[in-house]
Coordinates of C-alpha atoms in Angstrom, one line a residue:
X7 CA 67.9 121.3 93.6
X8 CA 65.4 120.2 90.8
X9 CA 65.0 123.8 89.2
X10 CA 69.4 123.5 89.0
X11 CA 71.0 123.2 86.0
X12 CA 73.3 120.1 86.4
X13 CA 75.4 119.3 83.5
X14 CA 77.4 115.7 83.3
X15 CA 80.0 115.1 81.1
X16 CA 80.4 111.3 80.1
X17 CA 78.0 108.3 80.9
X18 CA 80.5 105.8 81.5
X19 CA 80.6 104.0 84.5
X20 CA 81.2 107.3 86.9
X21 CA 78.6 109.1 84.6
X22 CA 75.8 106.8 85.0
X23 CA 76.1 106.6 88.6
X24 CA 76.2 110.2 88.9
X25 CA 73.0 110.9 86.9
X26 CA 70.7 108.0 88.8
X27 CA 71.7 109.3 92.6
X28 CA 70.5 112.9 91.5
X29 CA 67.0 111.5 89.8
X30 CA 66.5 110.3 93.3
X31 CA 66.8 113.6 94.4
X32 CA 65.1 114.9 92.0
X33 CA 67.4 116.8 89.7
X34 CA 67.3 116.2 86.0
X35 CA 70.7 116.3 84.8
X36 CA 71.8 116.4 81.0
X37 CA 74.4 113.8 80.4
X38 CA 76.5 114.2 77.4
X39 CA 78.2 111.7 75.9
X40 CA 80.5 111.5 72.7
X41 CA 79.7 108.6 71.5
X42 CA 76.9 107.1 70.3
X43 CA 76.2 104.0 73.0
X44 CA 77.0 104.2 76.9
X45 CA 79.3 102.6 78.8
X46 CA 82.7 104.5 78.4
X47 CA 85.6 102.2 77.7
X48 CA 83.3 99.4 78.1
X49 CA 81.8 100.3 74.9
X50 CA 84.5 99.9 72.6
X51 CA 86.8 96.9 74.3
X52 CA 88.6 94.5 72.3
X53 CA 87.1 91.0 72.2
X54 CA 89.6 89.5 75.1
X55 CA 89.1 92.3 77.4
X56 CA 87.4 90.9 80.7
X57 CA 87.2 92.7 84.2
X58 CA 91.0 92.6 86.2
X59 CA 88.1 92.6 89.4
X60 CA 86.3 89.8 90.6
X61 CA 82.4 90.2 89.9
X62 CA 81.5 91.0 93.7
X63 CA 83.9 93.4 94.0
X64 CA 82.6 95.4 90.8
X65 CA 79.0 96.2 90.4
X66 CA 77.4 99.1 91.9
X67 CA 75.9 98.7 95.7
X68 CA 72.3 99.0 94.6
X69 CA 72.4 96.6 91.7
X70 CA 73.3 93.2 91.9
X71 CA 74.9 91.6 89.0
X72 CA 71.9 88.7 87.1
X73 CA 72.1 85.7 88.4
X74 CA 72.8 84.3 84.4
X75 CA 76.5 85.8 85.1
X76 CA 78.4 83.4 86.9
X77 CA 82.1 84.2 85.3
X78 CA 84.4 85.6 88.5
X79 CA 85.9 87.4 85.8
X80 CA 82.7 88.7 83.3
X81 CA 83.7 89.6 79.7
X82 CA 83.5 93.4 78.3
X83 CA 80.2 92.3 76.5
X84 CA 78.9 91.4 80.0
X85 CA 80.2 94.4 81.9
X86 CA 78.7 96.5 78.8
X87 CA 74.8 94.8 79.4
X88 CA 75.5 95.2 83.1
X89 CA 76.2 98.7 82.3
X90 CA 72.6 99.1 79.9
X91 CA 70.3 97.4 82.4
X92 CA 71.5 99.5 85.4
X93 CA 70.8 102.6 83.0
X94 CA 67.3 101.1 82.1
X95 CA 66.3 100.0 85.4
X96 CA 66.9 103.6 86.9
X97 CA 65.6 105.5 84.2
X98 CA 69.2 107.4 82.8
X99 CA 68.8 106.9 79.6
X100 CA 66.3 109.7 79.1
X101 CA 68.8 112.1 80.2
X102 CA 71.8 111.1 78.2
X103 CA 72.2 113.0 74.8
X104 CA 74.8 110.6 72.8
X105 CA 77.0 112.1 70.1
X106 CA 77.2 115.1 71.9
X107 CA 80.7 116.3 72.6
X108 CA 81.5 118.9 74.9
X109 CA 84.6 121.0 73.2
X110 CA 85.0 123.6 75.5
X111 CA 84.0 125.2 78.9
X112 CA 84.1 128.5 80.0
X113 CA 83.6 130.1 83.3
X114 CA 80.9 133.7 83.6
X115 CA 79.8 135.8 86.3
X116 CA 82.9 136.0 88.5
X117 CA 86.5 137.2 87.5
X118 CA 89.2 135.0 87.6
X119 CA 91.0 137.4 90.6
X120 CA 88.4 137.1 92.5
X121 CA 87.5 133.4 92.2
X122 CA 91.3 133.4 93.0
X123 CA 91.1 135.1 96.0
X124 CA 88.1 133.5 97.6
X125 CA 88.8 131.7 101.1
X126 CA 85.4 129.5 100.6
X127 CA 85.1 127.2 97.8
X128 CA 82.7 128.8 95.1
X129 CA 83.0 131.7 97.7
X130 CA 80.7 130.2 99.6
X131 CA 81.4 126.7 100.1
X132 CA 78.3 125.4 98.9
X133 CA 77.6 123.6 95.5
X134 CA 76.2 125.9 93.8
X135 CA 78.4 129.2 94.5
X136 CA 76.1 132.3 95.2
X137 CA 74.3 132.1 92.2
X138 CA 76.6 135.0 90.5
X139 CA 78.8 132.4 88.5
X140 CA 77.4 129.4 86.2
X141 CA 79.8 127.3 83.4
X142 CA 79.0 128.0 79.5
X143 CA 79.5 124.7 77.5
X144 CA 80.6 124.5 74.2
X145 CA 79.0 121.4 72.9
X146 CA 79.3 120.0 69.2
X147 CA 76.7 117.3 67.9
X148 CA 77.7 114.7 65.1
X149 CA 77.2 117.4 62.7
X150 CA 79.8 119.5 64.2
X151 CA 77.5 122.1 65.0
X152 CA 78.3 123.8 67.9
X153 CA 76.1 125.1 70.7
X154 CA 76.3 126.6 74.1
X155 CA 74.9 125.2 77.5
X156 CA 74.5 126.9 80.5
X157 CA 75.1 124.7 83.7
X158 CA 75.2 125.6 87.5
X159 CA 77.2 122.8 88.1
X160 CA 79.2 120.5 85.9
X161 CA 80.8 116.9 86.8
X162 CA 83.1 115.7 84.6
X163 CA 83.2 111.8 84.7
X164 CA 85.7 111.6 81.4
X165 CA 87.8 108.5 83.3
X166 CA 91.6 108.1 82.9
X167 CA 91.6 105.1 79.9
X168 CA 90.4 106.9 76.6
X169 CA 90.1 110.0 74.8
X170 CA 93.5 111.6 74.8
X171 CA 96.5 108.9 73.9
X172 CA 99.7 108.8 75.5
X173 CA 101.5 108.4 71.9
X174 CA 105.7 107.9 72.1
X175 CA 107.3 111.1 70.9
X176 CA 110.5 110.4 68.5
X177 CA 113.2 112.3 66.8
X178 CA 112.8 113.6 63.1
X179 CA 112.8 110.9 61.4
X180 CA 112.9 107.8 63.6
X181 CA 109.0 107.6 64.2
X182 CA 106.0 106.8 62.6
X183 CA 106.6 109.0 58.8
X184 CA 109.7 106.6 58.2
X185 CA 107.8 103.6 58.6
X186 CA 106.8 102.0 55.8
X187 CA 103.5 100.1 57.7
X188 CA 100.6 101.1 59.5
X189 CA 100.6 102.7 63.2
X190 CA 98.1 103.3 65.3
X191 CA 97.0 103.6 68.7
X192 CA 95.3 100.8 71.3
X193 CA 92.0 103.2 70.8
X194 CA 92.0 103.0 67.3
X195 CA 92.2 99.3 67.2
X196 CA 89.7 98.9 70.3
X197 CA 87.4 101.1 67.6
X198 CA 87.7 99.4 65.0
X199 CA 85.8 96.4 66.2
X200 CA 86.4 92.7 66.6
X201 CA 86.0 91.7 63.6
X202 CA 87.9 94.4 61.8
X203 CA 90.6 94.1 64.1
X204 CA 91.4 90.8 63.9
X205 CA 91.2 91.3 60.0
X206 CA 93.6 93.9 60.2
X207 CA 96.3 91.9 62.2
X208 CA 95.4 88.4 60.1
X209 CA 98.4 87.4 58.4
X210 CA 100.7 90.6 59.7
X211 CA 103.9 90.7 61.5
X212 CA 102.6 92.9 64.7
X213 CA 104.4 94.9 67.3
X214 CA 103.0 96.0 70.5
X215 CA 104.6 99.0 72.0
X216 CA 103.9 98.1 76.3
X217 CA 103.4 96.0 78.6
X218 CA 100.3 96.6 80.1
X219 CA 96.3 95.7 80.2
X220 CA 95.5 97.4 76.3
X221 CA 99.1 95.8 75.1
X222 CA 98.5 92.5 76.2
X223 CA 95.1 92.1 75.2
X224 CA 96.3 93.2 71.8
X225 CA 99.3 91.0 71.9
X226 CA 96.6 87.9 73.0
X227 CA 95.0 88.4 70.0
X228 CA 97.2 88.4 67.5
X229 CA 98.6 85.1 69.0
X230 CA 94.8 83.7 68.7
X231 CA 94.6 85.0 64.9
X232 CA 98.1 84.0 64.0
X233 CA 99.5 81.6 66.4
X234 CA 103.4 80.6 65.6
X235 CA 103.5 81.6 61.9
X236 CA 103.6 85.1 62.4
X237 CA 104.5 85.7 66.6
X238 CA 103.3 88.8 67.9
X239 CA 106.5 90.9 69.1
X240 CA 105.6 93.0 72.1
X241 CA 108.2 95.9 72.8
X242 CA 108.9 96.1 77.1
X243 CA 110.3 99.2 78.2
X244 CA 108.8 98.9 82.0
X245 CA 108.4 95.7 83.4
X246 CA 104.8 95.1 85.4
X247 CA 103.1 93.2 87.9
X248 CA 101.4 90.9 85.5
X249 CA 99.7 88.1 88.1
X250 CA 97.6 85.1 87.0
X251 CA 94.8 85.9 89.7
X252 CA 94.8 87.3 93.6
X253 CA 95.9 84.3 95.4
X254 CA 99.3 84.0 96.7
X255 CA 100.5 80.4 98.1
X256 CA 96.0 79.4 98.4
X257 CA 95.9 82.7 100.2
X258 CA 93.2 85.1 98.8
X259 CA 95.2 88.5 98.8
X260 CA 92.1 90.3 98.9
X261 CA 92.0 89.3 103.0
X262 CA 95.3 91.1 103.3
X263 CA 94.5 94.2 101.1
X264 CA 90.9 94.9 101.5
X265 CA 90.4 95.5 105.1
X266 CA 90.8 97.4 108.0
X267 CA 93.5 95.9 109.4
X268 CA 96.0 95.6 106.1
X269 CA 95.0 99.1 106.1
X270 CA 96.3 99.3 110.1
X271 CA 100.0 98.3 108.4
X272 CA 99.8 101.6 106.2
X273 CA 100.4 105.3 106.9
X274 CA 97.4 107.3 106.2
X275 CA 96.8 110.5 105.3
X276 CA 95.9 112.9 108.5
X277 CA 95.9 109.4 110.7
X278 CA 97.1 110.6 114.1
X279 CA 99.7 109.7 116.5
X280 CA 98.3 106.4 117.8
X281 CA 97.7 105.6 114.0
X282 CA 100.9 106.6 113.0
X283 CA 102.8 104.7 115.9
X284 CA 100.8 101.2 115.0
X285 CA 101.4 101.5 111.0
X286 CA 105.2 101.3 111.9
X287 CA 105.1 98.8 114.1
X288 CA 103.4 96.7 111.5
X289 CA 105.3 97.8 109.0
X290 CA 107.5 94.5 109.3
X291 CA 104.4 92.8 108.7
X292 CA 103.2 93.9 105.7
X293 CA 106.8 93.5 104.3
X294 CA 106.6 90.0 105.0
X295 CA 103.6 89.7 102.7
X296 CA 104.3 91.5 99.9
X297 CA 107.7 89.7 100.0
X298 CA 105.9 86.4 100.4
X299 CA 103.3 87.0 97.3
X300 CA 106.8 88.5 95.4
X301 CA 108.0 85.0 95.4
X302 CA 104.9 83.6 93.8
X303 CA 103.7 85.5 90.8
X304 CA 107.6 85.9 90.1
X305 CA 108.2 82.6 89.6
X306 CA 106.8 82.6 85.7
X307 CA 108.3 85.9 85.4
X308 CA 112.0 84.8 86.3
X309 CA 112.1 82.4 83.3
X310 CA 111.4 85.3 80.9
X311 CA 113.4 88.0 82.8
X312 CA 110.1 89.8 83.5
X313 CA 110.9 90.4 87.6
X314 CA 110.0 94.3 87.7
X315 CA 112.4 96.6 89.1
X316 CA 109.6 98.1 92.1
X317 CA 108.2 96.3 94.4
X318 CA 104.7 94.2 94.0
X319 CA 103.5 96.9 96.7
X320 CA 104.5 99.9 94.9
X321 CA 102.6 99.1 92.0
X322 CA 99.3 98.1 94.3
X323 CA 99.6 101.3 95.8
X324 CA 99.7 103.1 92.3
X325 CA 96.7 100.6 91.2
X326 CA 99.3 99.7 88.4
X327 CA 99.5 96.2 88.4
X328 CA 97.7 93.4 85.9
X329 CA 95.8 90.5 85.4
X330 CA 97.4 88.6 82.6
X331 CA 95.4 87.4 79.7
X332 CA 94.4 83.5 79.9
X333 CA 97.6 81.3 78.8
X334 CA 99.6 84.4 78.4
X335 CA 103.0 82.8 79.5
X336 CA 102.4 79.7 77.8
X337 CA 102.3 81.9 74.7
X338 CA 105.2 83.1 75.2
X339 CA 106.7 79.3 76.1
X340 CA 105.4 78.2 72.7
X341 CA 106.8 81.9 70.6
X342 CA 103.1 82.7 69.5
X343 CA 104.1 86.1 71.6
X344 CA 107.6 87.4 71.7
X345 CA 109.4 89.8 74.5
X346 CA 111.6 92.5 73.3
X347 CA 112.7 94.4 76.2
X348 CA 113.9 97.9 75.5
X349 CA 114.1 101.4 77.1
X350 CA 113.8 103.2 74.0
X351 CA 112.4 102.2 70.5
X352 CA 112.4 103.9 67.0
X353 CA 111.1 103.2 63.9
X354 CA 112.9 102.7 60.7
X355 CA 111.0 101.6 57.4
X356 CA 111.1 98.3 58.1
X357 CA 109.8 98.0 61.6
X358 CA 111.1 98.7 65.2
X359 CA 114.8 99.5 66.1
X360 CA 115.4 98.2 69.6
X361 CA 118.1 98.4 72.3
X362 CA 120.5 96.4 71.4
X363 CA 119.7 94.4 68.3
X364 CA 121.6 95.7 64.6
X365 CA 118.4 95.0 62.5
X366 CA 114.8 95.8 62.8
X367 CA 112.1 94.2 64.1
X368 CA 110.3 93.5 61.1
X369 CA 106.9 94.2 61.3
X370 CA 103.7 94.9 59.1
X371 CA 101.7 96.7 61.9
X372 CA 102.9 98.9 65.0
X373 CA 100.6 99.6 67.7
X374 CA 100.8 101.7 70.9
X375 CA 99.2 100.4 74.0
X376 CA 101.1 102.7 75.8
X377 CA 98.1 104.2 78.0
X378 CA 96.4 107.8 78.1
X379 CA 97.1 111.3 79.2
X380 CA 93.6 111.0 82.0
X381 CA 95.0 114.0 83.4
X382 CA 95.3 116.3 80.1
X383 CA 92.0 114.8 79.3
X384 CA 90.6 117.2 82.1
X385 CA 92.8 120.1 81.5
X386 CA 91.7 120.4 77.7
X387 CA 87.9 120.1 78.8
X388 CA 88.6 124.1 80.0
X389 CA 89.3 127.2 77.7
X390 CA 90.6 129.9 80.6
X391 CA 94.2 129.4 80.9
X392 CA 93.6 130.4 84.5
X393 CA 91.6 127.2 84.9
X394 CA 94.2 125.2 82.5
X395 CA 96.9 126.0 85.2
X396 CA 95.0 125.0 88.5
X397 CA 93.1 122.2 87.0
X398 CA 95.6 119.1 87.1
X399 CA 98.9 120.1 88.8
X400 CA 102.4 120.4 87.8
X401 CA 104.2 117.3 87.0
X402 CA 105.7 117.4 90.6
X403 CA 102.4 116.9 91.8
X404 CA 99.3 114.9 92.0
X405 CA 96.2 116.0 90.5
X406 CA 94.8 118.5 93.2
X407 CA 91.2 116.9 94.0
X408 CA 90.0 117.4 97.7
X409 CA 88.3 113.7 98.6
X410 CA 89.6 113.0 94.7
X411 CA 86.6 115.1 93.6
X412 CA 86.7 118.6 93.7
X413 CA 89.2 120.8 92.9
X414 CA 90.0 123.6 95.6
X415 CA 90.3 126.4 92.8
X416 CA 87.8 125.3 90.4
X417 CA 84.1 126.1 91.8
X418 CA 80.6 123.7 91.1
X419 CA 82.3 121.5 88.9
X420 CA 83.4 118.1 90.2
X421 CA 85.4 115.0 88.8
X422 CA 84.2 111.7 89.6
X423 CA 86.0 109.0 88.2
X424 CA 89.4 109.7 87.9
X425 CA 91.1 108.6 91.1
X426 CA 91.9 104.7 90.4
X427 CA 91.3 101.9 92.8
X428 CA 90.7 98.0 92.7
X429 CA 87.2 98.5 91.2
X430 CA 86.6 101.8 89.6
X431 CA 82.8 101.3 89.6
X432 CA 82.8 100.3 93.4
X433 CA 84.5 103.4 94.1
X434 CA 82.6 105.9 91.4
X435 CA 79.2 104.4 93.3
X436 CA 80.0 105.8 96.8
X437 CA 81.5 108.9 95.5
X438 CA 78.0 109.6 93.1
X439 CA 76.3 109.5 96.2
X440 CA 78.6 111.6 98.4
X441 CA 78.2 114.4 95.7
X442 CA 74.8 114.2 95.5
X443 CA 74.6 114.7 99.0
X444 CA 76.6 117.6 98.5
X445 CA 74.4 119.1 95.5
X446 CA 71.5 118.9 97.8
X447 CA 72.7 121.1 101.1
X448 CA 73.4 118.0 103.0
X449 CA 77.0 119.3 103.8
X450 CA 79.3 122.0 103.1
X451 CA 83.6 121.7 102.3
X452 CA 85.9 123.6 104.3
X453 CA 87.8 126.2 103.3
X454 CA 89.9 126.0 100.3
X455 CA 92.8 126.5 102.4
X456 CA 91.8 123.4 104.9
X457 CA 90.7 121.7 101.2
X458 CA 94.4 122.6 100.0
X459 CA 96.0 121.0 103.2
X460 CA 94.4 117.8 102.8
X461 CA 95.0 117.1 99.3
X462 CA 98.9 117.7 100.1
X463 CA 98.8 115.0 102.9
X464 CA 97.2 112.5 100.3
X465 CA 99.9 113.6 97.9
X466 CA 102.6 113.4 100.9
X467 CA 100.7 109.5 101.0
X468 CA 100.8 108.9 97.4
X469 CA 104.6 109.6 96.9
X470 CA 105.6 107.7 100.3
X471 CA 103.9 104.6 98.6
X472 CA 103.8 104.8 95.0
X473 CA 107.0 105.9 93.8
X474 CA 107.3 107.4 90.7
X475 CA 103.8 106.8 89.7
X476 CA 102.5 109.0 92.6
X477 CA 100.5 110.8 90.1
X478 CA 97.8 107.9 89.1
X479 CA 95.4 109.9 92.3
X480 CA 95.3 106.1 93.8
X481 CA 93.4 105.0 96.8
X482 CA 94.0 101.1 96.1
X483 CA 95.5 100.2 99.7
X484 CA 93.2 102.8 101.4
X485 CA 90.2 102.2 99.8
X486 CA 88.2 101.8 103.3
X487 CA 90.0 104.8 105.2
X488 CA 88.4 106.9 102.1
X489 CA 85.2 105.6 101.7
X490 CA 85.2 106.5 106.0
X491 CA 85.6 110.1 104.9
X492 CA 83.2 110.3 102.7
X493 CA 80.9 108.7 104.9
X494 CA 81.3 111.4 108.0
X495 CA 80.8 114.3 105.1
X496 CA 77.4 112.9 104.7
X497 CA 76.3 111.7 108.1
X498 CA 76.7 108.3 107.7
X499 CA 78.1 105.5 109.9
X500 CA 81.5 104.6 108.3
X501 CA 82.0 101.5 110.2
X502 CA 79.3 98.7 108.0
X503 CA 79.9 95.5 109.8
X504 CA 78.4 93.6 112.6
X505 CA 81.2 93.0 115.3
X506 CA 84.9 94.1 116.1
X507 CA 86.4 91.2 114.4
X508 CA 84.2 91.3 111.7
X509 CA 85.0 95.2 111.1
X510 CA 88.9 94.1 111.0
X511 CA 89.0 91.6 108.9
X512 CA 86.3 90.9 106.7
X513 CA 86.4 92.3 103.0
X514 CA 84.9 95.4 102.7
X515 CA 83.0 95.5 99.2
X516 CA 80.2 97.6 97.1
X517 CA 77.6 95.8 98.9
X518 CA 78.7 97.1 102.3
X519 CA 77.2 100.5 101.5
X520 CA 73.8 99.4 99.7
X521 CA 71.7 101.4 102.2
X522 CA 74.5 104.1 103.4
X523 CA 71.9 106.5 103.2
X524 CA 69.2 105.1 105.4
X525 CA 70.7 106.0 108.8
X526 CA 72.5 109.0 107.6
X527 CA 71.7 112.7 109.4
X528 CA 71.5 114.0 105.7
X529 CA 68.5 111.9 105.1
X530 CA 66.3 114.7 106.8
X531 CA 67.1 117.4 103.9

């Protein structure tokens, strides 16, 4: 594998996992990467953005966080150092060209017809196809000079949280060219940096369009830059999960999420009879909980009308729930945030129109935190229209990656990192190594029409559980029962703990898989 030409896109969290499991097999991958510093989202976070996981539970299984970081909850400067050390330690940064953008990718060698009609993924079922076809990149510098790279593989580890913005789409002239303030995006501002942020909102009347992780952070910071005298007005058109922490009545939730047996209460994809039979009889079980934890965290949300319309286990299963910003609801008890809860919005000249209400909310700045388009990210990365069409899905469907990785049409290119769980990074890890394993011979897929089958019984899962946000590719609540997968495709014993009772109940977390490799049948190749 070390004469290949491996290409990855990104060195984010996914990206720099990626590249340091295929130095250690050798291959010397070219990572680029848009910006001009690593770390994906982590690079450009707004000042009160801390990890929603606890510490444990995000770091990658071969890199222990410093013992100088003691916060459960580290802060985006923290997870951004974690970040650079790991790099440093395992020697990425010498592969990573920053402020290199990739524009464009184009597929030579083999016709789209006959890619179409092959019954083996890359017509083969091995990473690296037959050797006929290899990807042309179209990559432009910071001088927007653009030049082509050849690549036998490409993995695209562009995450879900950046790069295109989900923007509201109004009619003519009810949106942003009738209002007489600024708009902009929660990117922009998370760009701007701290201190010209805060500068910008100092003294402004502020609107925050969501309700979710970017909005509230932006909505915590206004409060913290203009307390009372100008409140921060945040615009709700879907209510959210939005929990202090993970423990429900003293209980850690993690022990009834993050194991085998919570997973025992679930259906799972291709589970079996005996499986199938047990998840129903528990069924009343897990009820109980999620009922029992609904009780808790809605007791700040009642007093605000906040109580979501889905269940707290819906929006676990999407991975769409929250960790609220520190004192959230006692900014809203003492006004320094305000709740507008609406449907639909539109601007006027003087700020937001909102159900319900005959005047504006007045406001000097209006900013979006309503979330990103992670799945049109991937579809613009490709200029075919053939590959446009296969890459992501139709809106009736999820996003068809077999093990959330490779796409069944789409040969030696893989996505790592867009499939969303409890700790993105914990989940990235494992899934840098399985590929890796993958690039090297270790193991072959199956065909794409046993590839196809499987990702529509993980769809069949995600729209049993999730609802209507069966599209966010979420293995929150089956987090183990994946990594098991992934584990038999490279030869590795799935089952890490010492003991029956100990396999059932205990946490299952990145350290669980620090030396996957070490009794693994692949380790031979």
């Amino acid at each position: 594998m070390e004469k290949k030409r491996v290409v990855i896109v990104g060195a984010g969290v996914s990206g720099l996992t990626v590249c340091k499991h295929l130095l250690e097999l050798g291959c010397q991958p070219t990572v680029f990467e848009a910006d001009t510093m690593l770390g994906g989202v982590w690079a450009r976070a707004m000042a009160s953005t801390k990890l929603q996981t606890p510490r444990s539970m995000y770091q990658y299984s071969d890199f222990p966080w410093p013992e100088s970081v003691t916060e459960e909850f580290p802060s985006h400067r923290q997870v951004a150092a974690y970040l650079d050390a790991y790099a440093r330690h395992f020697g990425v940064l010498s592969c990573v060209r920053f402020g290199h953008r990739v524009v464009g990718m184009e597929y030579h060698g083999v016709g789209e017809q006959a890619m179409a009609e092959w019954e083996e993924w890359a017509g083969n079922g091995q990473a690296f196809g037959s050797g006929a076809g290899e990807w042309q990149l179209s990559v432009a510098d910071a001088d927007g000079h653009v030049e082509t790279h050849k690549a036998d593989f490409v993995v695209l580890c562009i995450g879900m949280f950046s790069g295109v913005p989900d923007i509201p789409t109004f009619p003519a002239g009810k949106g942003p060219e009738v209002f007489d303030g600024q708009v902009i995006h929660s990117m922009d501002y998370a760009k701007m940096g701290t201190s010209k942020a805060k500068e910008m909102i100092r003294g402004k009347r502020v609107t925050v369009v969501g309700y979710m992780k970017s909005a509230l952070d932006i909505a915590t910071e206004c409060a913290e830059v203009n307390g009372t005298a100008h409140p921060c007005t945040m615009v709700v058109r879907t209510k959210h999960w939005i929990v202090p922490d993970y423990s429900v009545w003293g209980i850690n939730g993690k022990n009834f999420t993050l194991n085998r047996f919570s997973e025992l209460l679930i259906h799972k994809p291709g589970e079996g009879l005996l499986l199938s039979i047990l998840a129903t009889l528990l069924a009343p079980l897990r009820w109980a909980f999620y009922k029992l934890a609904e009780s808790y965290y809605s007791i700040p949300m009642k007093k605000h009308g906040m109580v979501p319309d889905h269940s707290l286990f819906h929006a676990l299963a999407a991975a769409f729930i929250c960790v609220s910003p520190k004192d959230h609801y006692k900014r809203l008890e003492e006004g320094s945030i305000m709740l507008k809860k609406s449907k639909t919005f539109s601007l006027c000249k003087e700020g937001v129109l909102v159900d319900g209400e005959p005047s504006p909310v007045k406001s000097d700045v209006v900013i979006f935190g309503t979330g990103f388009k992670g799945d049109e990210k991937i579809k613009d990365m490709f200029t075919s229209e053939y590959f446009r069409n296969v890459a992501i899905g139709s809106e009736s469907t999820t996003v068809p990656l077999y093990r959330e990785c490779i796409n069944p049409k789409i040969p030696q290119l893989a996505v790592i990192g867009y499939s969303d769980t409890h700790s993105n990074i914990y989940a990235s890890d494992i899934r840098a190594k399985w590929l890796a394993r993958f690039l090297d011979g270790s193991f072959r897929l199956p065909n794409v029409a046993a590839m196809q089958k499987d990702v529509l019984e993980w769809e069949k899962y995600m729209k049993r559980y999730c609802g209507r946000y069966f599209r966010r590719s979420s293995i929150m609540i089956l987090n183990t029962w994946y990594n098991d997968q992934l584990c038999r495709d490279m030869g590795c014993n799935p089952w890490r703990k010492k003991g029956f009772f100990s396999e059932l109940f205990e946490v299952y977390g990145p350290g669980d898989y620090a030396n996957l490799l070490s009794n693994s049948k692949s380790k031979e190749h």
